[in-house]
Short mmCIF file of N, CA and C in Angstrom, two decimals:
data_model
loop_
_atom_site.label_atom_id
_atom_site.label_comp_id
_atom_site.label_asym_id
_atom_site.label_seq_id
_atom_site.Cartn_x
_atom_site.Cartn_y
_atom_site.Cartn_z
N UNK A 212 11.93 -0.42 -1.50
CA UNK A 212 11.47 -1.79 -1.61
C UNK A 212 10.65 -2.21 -0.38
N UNK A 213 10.61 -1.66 0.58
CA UNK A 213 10.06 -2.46 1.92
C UNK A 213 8.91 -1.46 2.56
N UNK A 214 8.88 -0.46 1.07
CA UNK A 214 7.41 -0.09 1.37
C UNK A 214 6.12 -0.62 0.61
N UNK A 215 6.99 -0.77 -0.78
CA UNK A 215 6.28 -2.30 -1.65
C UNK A 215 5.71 -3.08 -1.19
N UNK A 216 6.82 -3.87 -0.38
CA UNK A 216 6.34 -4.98 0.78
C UNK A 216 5.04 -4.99 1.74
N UNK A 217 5.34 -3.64 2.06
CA UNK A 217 4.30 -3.28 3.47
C UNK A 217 3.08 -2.97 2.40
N UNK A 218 3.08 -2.71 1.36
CA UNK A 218 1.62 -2.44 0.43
C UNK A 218 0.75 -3.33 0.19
N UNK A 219 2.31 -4.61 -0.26
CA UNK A 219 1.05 -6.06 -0.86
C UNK A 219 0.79 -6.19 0.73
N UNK A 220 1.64 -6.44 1.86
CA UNK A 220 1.26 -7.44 2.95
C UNK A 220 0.20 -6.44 3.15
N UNK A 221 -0.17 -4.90 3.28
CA UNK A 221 -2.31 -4.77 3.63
C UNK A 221 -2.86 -5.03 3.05
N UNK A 222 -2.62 -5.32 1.06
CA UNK A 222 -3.78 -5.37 0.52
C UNK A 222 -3.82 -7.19 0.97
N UNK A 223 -3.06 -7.96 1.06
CA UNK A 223 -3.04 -9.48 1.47
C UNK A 223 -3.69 -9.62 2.79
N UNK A 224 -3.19 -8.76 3.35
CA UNK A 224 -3.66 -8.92 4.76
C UNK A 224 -5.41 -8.43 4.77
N UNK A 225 -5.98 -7.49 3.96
CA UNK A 225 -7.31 -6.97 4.46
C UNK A 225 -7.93 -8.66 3.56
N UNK A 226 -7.08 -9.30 2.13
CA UNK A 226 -8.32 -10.00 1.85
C UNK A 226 -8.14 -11.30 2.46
N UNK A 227 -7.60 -11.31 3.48
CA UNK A 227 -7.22 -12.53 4.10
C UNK A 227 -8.04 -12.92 5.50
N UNK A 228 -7.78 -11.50 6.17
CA UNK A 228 -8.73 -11.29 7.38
C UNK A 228 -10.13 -11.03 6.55
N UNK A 229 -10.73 -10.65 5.61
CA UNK A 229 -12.19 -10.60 5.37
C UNK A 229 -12.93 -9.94 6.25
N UNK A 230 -13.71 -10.37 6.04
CA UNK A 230 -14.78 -9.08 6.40
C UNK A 230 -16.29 -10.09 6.65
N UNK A 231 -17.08 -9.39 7.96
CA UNK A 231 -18.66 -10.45 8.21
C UNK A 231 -19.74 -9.15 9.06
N UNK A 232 -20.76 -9.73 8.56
CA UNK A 232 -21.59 -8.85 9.55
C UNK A 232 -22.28 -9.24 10.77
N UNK A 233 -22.45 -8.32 11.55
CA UNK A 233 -22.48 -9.45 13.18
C UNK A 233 -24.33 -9.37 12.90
N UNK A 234 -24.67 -9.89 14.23
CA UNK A 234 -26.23 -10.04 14.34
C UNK A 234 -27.06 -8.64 14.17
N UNK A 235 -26.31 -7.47 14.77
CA UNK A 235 -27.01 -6.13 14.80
C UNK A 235 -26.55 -5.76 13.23
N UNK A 236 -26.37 -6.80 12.14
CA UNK A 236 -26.22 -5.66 10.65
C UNK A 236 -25.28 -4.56 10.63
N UNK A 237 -24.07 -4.59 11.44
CA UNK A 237 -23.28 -4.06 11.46
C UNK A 237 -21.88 -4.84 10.76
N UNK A 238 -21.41 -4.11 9.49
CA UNK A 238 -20.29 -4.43 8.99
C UNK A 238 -18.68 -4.61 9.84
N UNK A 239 -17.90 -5.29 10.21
CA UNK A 239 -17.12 -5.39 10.53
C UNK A 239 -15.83 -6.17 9.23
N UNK A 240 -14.67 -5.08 8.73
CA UNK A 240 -13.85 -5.26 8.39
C UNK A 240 -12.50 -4.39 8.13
N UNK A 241 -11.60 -4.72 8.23
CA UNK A 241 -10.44 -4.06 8.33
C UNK A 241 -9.78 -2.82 7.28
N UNK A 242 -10.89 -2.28 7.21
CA UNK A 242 -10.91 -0.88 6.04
C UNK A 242 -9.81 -0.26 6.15
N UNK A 243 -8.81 0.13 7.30
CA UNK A 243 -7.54 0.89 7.16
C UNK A 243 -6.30 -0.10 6.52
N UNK A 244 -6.58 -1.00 6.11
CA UNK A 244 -5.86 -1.72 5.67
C UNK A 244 -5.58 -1.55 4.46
N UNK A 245 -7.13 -0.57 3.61
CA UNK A 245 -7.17 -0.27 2.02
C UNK A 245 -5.88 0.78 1.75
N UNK A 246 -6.56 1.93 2.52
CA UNK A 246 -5.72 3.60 2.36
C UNK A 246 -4.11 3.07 2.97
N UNK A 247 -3.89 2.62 3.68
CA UNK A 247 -2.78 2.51 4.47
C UNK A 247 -1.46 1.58 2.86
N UNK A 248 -2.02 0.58 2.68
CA UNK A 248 -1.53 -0.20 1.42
C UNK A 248 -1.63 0.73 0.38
N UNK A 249 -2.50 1.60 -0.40
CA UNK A 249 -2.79 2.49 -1.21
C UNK A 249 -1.10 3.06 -0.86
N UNK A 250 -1.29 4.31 0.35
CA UNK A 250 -0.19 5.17 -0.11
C UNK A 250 1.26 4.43 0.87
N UNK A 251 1.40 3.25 0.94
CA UNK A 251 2.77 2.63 0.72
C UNK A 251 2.85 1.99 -0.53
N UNK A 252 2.20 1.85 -1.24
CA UNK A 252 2.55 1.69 -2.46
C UNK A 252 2.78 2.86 -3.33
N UNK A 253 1.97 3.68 -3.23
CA UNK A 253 2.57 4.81 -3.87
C UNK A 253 3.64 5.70 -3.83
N UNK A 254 3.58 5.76 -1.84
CA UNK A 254 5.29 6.31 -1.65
C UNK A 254 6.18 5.58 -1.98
N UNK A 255 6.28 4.03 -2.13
CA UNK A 255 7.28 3.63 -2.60
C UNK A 255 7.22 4.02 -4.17
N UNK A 256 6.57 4.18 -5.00
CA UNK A 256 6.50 4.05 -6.33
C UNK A 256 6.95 6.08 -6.86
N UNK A 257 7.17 7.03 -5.55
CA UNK A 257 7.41 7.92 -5.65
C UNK A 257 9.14 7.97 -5.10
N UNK A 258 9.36 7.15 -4.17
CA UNK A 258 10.68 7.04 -3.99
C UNK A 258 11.65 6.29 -4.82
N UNK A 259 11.37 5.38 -5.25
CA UNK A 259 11.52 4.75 -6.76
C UNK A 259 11.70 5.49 -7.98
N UNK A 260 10.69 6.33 -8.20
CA UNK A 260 11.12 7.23 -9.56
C UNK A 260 11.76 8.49 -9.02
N UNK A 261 11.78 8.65 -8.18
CA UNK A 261 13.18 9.98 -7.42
C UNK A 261 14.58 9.50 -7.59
N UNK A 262 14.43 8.26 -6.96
CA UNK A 262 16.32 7.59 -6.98
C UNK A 262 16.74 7.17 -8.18
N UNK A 263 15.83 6.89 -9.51
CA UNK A 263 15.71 6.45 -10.85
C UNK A 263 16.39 7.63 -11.22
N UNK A 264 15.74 8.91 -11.25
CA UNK A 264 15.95 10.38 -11.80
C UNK A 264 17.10 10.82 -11.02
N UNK A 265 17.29 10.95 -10.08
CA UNK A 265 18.66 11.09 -9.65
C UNK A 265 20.21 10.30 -9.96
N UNK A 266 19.65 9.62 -9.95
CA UNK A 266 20.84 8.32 -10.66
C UNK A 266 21.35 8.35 -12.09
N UNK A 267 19.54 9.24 -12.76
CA UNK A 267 19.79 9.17 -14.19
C UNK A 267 20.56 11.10 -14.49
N UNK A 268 20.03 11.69 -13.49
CA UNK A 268 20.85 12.89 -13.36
C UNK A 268 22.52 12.76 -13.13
N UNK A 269 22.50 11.95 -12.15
CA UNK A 269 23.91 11.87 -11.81
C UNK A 269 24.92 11.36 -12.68
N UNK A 270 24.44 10.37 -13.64
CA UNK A 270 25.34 9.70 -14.85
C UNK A 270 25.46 10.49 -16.19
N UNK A 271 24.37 11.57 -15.76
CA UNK A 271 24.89 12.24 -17.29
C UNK A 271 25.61 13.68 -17.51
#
């Protein structure tokens, strides 16, 4: 559950901080915020269906 958490708070957090381009046309925005949220959401969504399958192993 509290890698869930940590997934929405980057994808919340990158569209919150935003993104601008300075005077030299250089992009500035918080891009590790994408991949980083990506795979905490997914490790949680892989630790989640492990303890599901184990649980469902263990009861039968």
């Amino acid at each position: 559950m509290p890698l869930f958490s940590l997934g929405f708070a980057c994808m919340a957090g990158f569209r919150l901080v935003g993104s601008n381009v300075d005077d030299n046309g250089i992009l500035h925005e918080p891009f590790a915020l994408i991949p980083l949220g990506w795979l905490c959401l997914l490790a949680g969504a892989v630790i989640a269906f492990a303890s599901l399958l184990r649980k469902g192993l263990r009861n039968r």
